[in-house]
Structure formats: structure tokens, C-alpha cells
Short mmCIF file of C-alpha atoms in Angstrom, two decimals:
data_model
loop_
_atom_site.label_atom_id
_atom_site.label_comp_id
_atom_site.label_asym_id
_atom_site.label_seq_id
_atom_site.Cartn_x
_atom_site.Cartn_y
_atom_site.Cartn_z
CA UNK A 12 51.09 103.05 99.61
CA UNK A 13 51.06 100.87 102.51
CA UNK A 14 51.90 96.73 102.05
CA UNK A 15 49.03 94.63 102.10
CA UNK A 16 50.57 92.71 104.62
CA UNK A 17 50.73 96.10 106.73
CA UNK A 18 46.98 96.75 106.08
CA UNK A 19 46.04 92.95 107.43
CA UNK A 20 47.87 94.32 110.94
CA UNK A 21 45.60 97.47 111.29
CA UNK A 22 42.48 95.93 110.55
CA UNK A 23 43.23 92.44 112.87
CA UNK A 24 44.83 95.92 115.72
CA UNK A 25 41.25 97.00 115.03
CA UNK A 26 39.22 94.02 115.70
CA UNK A 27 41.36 92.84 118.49
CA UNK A 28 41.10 96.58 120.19
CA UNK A 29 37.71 96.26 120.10
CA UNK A 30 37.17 93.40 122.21
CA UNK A 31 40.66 93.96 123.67
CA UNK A 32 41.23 97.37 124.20
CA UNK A 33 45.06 97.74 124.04
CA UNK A 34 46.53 94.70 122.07
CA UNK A 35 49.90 93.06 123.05
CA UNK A 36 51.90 91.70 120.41
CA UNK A 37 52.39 88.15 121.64
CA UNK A 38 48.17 88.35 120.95
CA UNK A 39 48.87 90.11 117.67
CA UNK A 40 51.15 87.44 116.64
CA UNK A 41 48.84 84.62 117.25
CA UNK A 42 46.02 85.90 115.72
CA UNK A 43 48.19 86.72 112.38
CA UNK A 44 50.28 83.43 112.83
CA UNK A 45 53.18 85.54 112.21
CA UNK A 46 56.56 84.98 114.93
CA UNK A 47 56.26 87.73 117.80
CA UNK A 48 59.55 89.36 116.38
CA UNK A 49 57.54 89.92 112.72
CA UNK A 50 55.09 91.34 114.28
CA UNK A 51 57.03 94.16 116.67
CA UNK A 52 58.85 94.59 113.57
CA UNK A 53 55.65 95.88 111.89
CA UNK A 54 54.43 97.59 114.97
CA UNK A 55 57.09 99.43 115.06
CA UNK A 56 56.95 99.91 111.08
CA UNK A 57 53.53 101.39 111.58
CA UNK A 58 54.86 103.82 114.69
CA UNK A 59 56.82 105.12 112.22
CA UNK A 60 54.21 106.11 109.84
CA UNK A 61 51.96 107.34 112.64
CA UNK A 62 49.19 104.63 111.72
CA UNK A 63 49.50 103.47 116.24
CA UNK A 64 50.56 103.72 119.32
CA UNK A 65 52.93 101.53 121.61
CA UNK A 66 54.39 101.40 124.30
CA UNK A 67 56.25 98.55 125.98
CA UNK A 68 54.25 96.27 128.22
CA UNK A 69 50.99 98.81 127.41
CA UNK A 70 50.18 97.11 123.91
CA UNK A 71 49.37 98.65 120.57
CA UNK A 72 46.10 101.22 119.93
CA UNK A 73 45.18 102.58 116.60
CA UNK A 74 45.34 105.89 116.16
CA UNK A 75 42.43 107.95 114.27
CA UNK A 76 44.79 107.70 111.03
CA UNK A 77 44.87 103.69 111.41
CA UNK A 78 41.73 103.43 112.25
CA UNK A 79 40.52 105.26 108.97
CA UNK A 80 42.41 102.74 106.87
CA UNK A 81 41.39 99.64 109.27
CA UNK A 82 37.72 100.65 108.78
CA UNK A 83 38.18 101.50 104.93
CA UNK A 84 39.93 97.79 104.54
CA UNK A 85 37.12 96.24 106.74
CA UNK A 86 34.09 97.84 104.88
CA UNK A 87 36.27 96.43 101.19
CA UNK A 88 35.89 92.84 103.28
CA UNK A 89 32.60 93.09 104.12
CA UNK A 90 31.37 94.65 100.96
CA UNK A 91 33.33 91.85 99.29
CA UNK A 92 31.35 89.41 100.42
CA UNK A 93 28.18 90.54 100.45
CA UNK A 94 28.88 90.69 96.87
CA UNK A 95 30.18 87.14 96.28
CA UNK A 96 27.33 85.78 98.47
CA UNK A 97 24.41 87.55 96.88
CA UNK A 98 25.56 88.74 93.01
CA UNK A 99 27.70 85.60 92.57
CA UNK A 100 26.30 82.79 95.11
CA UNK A 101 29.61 81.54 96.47
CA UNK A 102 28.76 79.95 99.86
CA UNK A 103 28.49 81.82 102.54
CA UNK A 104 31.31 79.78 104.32
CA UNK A 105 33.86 80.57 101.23
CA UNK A 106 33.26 84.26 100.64
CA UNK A 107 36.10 85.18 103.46
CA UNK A 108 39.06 83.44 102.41
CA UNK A 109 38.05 85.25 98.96
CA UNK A 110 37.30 88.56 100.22
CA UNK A 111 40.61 87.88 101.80
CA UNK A 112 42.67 88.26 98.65
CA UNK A 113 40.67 91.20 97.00
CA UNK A 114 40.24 93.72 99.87
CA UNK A 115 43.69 95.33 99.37
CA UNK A 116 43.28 96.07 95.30
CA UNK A 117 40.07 97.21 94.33
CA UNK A 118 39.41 100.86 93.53
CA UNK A 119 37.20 103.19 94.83
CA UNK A 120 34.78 103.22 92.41
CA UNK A 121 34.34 99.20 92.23
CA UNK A 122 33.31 99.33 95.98
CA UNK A 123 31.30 102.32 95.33
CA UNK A 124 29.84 100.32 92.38
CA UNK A 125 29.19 97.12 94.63
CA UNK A 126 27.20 99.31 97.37
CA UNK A 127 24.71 101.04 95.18
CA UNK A 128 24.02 97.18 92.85
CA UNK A 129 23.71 95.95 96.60
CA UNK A 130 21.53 98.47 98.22
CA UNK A 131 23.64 100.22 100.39
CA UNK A 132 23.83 97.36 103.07
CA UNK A 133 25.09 97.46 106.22
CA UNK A 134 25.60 93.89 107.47
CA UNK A 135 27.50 91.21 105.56
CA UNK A 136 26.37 87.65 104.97
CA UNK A 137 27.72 86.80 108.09
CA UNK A 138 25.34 89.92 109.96
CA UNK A 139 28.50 91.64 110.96
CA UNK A 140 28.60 95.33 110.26
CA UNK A 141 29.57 97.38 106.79
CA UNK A 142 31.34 100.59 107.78
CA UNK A 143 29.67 103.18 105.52
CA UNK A 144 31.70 104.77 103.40
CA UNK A 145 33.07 107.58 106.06
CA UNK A 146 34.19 105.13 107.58
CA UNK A 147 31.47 104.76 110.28
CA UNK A 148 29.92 101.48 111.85
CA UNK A 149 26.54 100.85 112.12
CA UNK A 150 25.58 100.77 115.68
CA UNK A 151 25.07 96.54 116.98
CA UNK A 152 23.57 95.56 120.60
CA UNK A 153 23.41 91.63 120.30
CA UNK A 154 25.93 90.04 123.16
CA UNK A 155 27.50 86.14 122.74
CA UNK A 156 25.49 83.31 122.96
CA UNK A 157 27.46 81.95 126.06
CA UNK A 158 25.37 85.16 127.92
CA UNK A 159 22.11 83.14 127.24
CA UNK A 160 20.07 81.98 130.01
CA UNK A 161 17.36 78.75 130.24
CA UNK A 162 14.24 79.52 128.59
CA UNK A 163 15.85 82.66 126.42
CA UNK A 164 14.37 83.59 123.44
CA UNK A 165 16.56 85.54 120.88
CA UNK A 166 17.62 85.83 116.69
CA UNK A 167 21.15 84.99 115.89
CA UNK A 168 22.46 88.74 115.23
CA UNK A 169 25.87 87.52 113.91
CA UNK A 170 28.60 84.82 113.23
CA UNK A 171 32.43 84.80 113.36
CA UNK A 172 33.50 84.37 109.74
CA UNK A 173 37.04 83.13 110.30
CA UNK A 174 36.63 79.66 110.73
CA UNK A 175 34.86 77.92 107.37
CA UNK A 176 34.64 74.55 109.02
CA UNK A 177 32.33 76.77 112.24
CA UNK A 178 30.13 78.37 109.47
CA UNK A 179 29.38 74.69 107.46
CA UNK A 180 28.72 73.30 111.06
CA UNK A 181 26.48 76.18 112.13
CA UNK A 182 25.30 76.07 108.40
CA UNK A 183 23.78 72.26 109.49
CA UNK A 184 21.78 73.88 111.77
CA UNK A 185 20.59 76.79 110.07
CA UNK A 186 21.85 78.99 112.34
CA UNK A 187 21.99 82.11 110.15
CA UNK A 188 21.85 85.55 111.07
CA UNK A 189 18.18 85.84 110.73
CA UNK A 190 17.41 82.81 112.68
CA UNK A 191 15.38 83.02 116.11
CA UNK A 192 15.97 79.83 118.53
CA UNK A 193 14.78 79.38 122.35
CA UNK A 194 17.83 78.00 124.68
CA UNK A 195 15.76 74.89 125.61
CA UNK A 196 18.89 74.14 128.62
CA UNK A 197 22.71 75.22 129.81
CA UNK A 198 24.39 72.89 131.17
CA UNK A 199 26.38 73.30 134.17
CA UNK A 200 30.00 73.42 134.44
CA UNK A 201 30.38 75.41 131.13
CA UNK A 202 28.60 72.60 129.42
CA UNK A 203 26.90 73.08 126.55
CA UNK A 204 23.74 74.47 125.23
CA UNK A 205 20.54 72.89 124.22
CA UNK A 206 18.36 75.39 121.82
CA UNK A 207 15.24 74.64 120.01
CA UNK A 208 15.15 75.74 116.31
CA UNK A 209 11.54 76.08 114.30
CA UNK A 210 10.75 73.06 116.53
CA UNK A 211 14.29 71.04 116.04
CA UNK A 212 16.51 70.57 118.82
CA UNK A 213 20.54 71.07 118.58
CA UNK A 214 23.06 70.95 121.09
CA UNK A 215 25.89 73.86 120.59
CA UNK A 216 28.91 73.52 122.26
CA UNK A 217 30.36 76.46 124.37
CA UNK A 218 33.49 76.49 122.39
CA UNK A 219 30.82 77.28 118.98
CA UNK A 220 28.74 79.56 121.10
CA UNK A 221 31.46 81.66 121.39
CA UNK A 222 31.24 82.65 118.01
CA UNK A 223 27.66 83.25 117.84
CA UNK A 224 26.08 86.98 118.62
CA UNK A 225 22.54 87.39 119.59
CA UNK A 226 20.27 90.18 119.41
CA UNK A 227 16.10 90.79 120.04
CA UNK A 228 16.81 88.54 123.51
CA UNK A 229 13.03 87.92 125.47
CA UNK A 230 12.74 86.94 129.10
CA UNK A 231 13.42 83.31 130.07
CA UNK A 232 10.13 81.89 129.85
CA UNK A 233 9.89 78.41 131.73
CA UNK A 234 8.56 75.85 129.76
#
């Protein structure tokens, strides 16, 4: 059985491949705040076992093997979650850090258990997507918030889930996946951008928008 620890490095290979592509350890490192010589020590751990591929100065890939247990780890996560959120009403701000400690040791039939009480979803509170249970992602479309033009109309698709602090600020706001806004102004120079929600106006940072995904965008409509 692999470590837990080893299973937290091929899911964060996974998500950092897939806005990434090949992932360099120094990246790896920083995104596990682990020292760069823990983490080609479990790169080259994982070589061993055939879970991905490096080479030097060409970064780490998962290979179909790693992905499989990535994507099995990620849909436990996400499922997690969902779960906490919905069956037991923890906010949705504090279901990671739990989700966090249980993905590694539940059993196949609690997450099969927690998919058919839940319906069989395929987003998490958050509106990122559960991996079904081949290990397959729904298909997504939305693109970051910092893509938005004046006079955009869109629905917030999804929210990074890392960062409690982000989801209690974007929380303030009502910014949940779900929630349609019109980008009101962007201001030059990488400033910041000024939405309209149900009639309320906020101003969201670039640095915040980052970690905001949009889908169902309309034309700019001038106002």
C-alpha cells in the first residue's frame, strides 16, 4: 500500500500537470511545503514503483498507473466534502482541511455508500469536478475570472478550495458556484475588477480572481 504522504504527491503531480503540463520539483516542493530534496526523494520513490515519469530538467508526468490512483484519491476528496457540506453542514470553507485527513482511509464501499445517499454528483461544494468512479472527469469549459471583459455576463462555475480565508471572503460576497454577476469594470494595469451581484456591487481583486472559474459567459453588453 502506498504512504499517504506518497498519495498527497500524485494527486498535487496531477493537479499541477494539468495546468502545468510537466511539473518541476522546485514547483512540487512549494506547493507541498516540503524541502526540494524531500520531494526528489519521493519522485524518485514513485519512479521506482512506476506511478511517473522524470527526467532531469524535463519535470515529473503521471503515468496512466498514477493517474488512476491521483483520480481515485481526488474523487475520495471531493466526495468527502460534498458529504460534510450537504449530509453534515460543516461550512463550505472547512470541508477541505477535513476531507484532507479522511481521503487516504476510507473503503470502497463508504465512498460507494456516500455517492448513491448523494445522488451520484459530479461537482463538489466548491463546483469542481467528482471523477466518477472509473476514474473519469466530468467534462468543465468555464475559464478564470481574470479572462473577463467590461460588460461580461457569466455564473461563477468554480472556486479554489485551498485557501479557507479566500472561500469566507468570497463567501461575503456570495460568490458561490451557482452565482451569475456582470463585470460592471477592469481596471487597467492589472487592477482590479468591479462586478455587479443581484444588484450589489463588489470589487475583486486580481490576486482573488485568480481563483475564481466562470462558465455560461454572454457578450459584453455596454451599459
Amino acid at each position: 500500500m502506498l504512504s499517504h504522504a506518497a498519495e498527497d504527491y500524485l494527486k498535487s503531480i496531477y493537479k499541477l500537470q494539468e495546468k502545468e503540463g510537466k511539473v518541476s520539483t522546485g514547483i512540487l516542493a512549494e506547493y507541498l511545503d516540503v524541502k526540494p530534496a524531500s520531494a526528489t526523494g519521493m519522485i524518485k520513490k514513485l519512479k521506482s514503483m512506476n506511478l511517473v515519469r522524470h527526467e532531469r530538467y524535463q519535470g515529473v508526468t503521471l503515468t496512466k498507473a498514477g493517474k488512476a490512483i491521483a483520480l481515485e484519491i481526488i474523487r475520495h476528496h471531493r466526495l468527502l466534502e460534498l458529504y460534510l457540506y450537504k449530509a453534515l453542514g460543516v461550512p463550505w470553507d472547512g470541508v477541505h482541511d477535513e476531507a484532507e485527513k479522511l481521503e487516504h482511509v476510507i473503503s470502497e464501499e463508504v465512498e460507494a455508500r456516500m455517492d448513491e445517499i448523494l445522488g451520484y454528483p459530479t461537482e463538489d461544494p466548491h463546483g469542481s469536478p467528482i471523477p466518477d468512479k472509473n476514474g473519469v472527469l466530468p467534462e468543465t469549459s468555464s475559464i478564470p475570472m481574470t479572462e473577463l471583459q467590461d460588460g461580461q455576463s457569466c455564473v461563477v462555475a468554480e472556486v479554489s478550495d485551498n485557501d479557507s480565508a479566500l472561500l469566507r471572503h468570497l463567501g461575503s460576497f456570495n460568490l458561490y458556484p451557482g452565482t451569475a454577476f456582470r463585470v460592471i469594470e477592469v481596471a487597467p494595469f492589472d487592477g482590479p475588477f468591479t462586478i455587479d451581484i443581484a444588484g450589489q456591487q463588489a470589487v475583486i481583486g486580481r490576486e482573488v480572481a485568480k481563483n475564481i472559474y466562470v462558465g455560461k459567459v454572454n457578450e459584453a453588453v455596454r451599459v
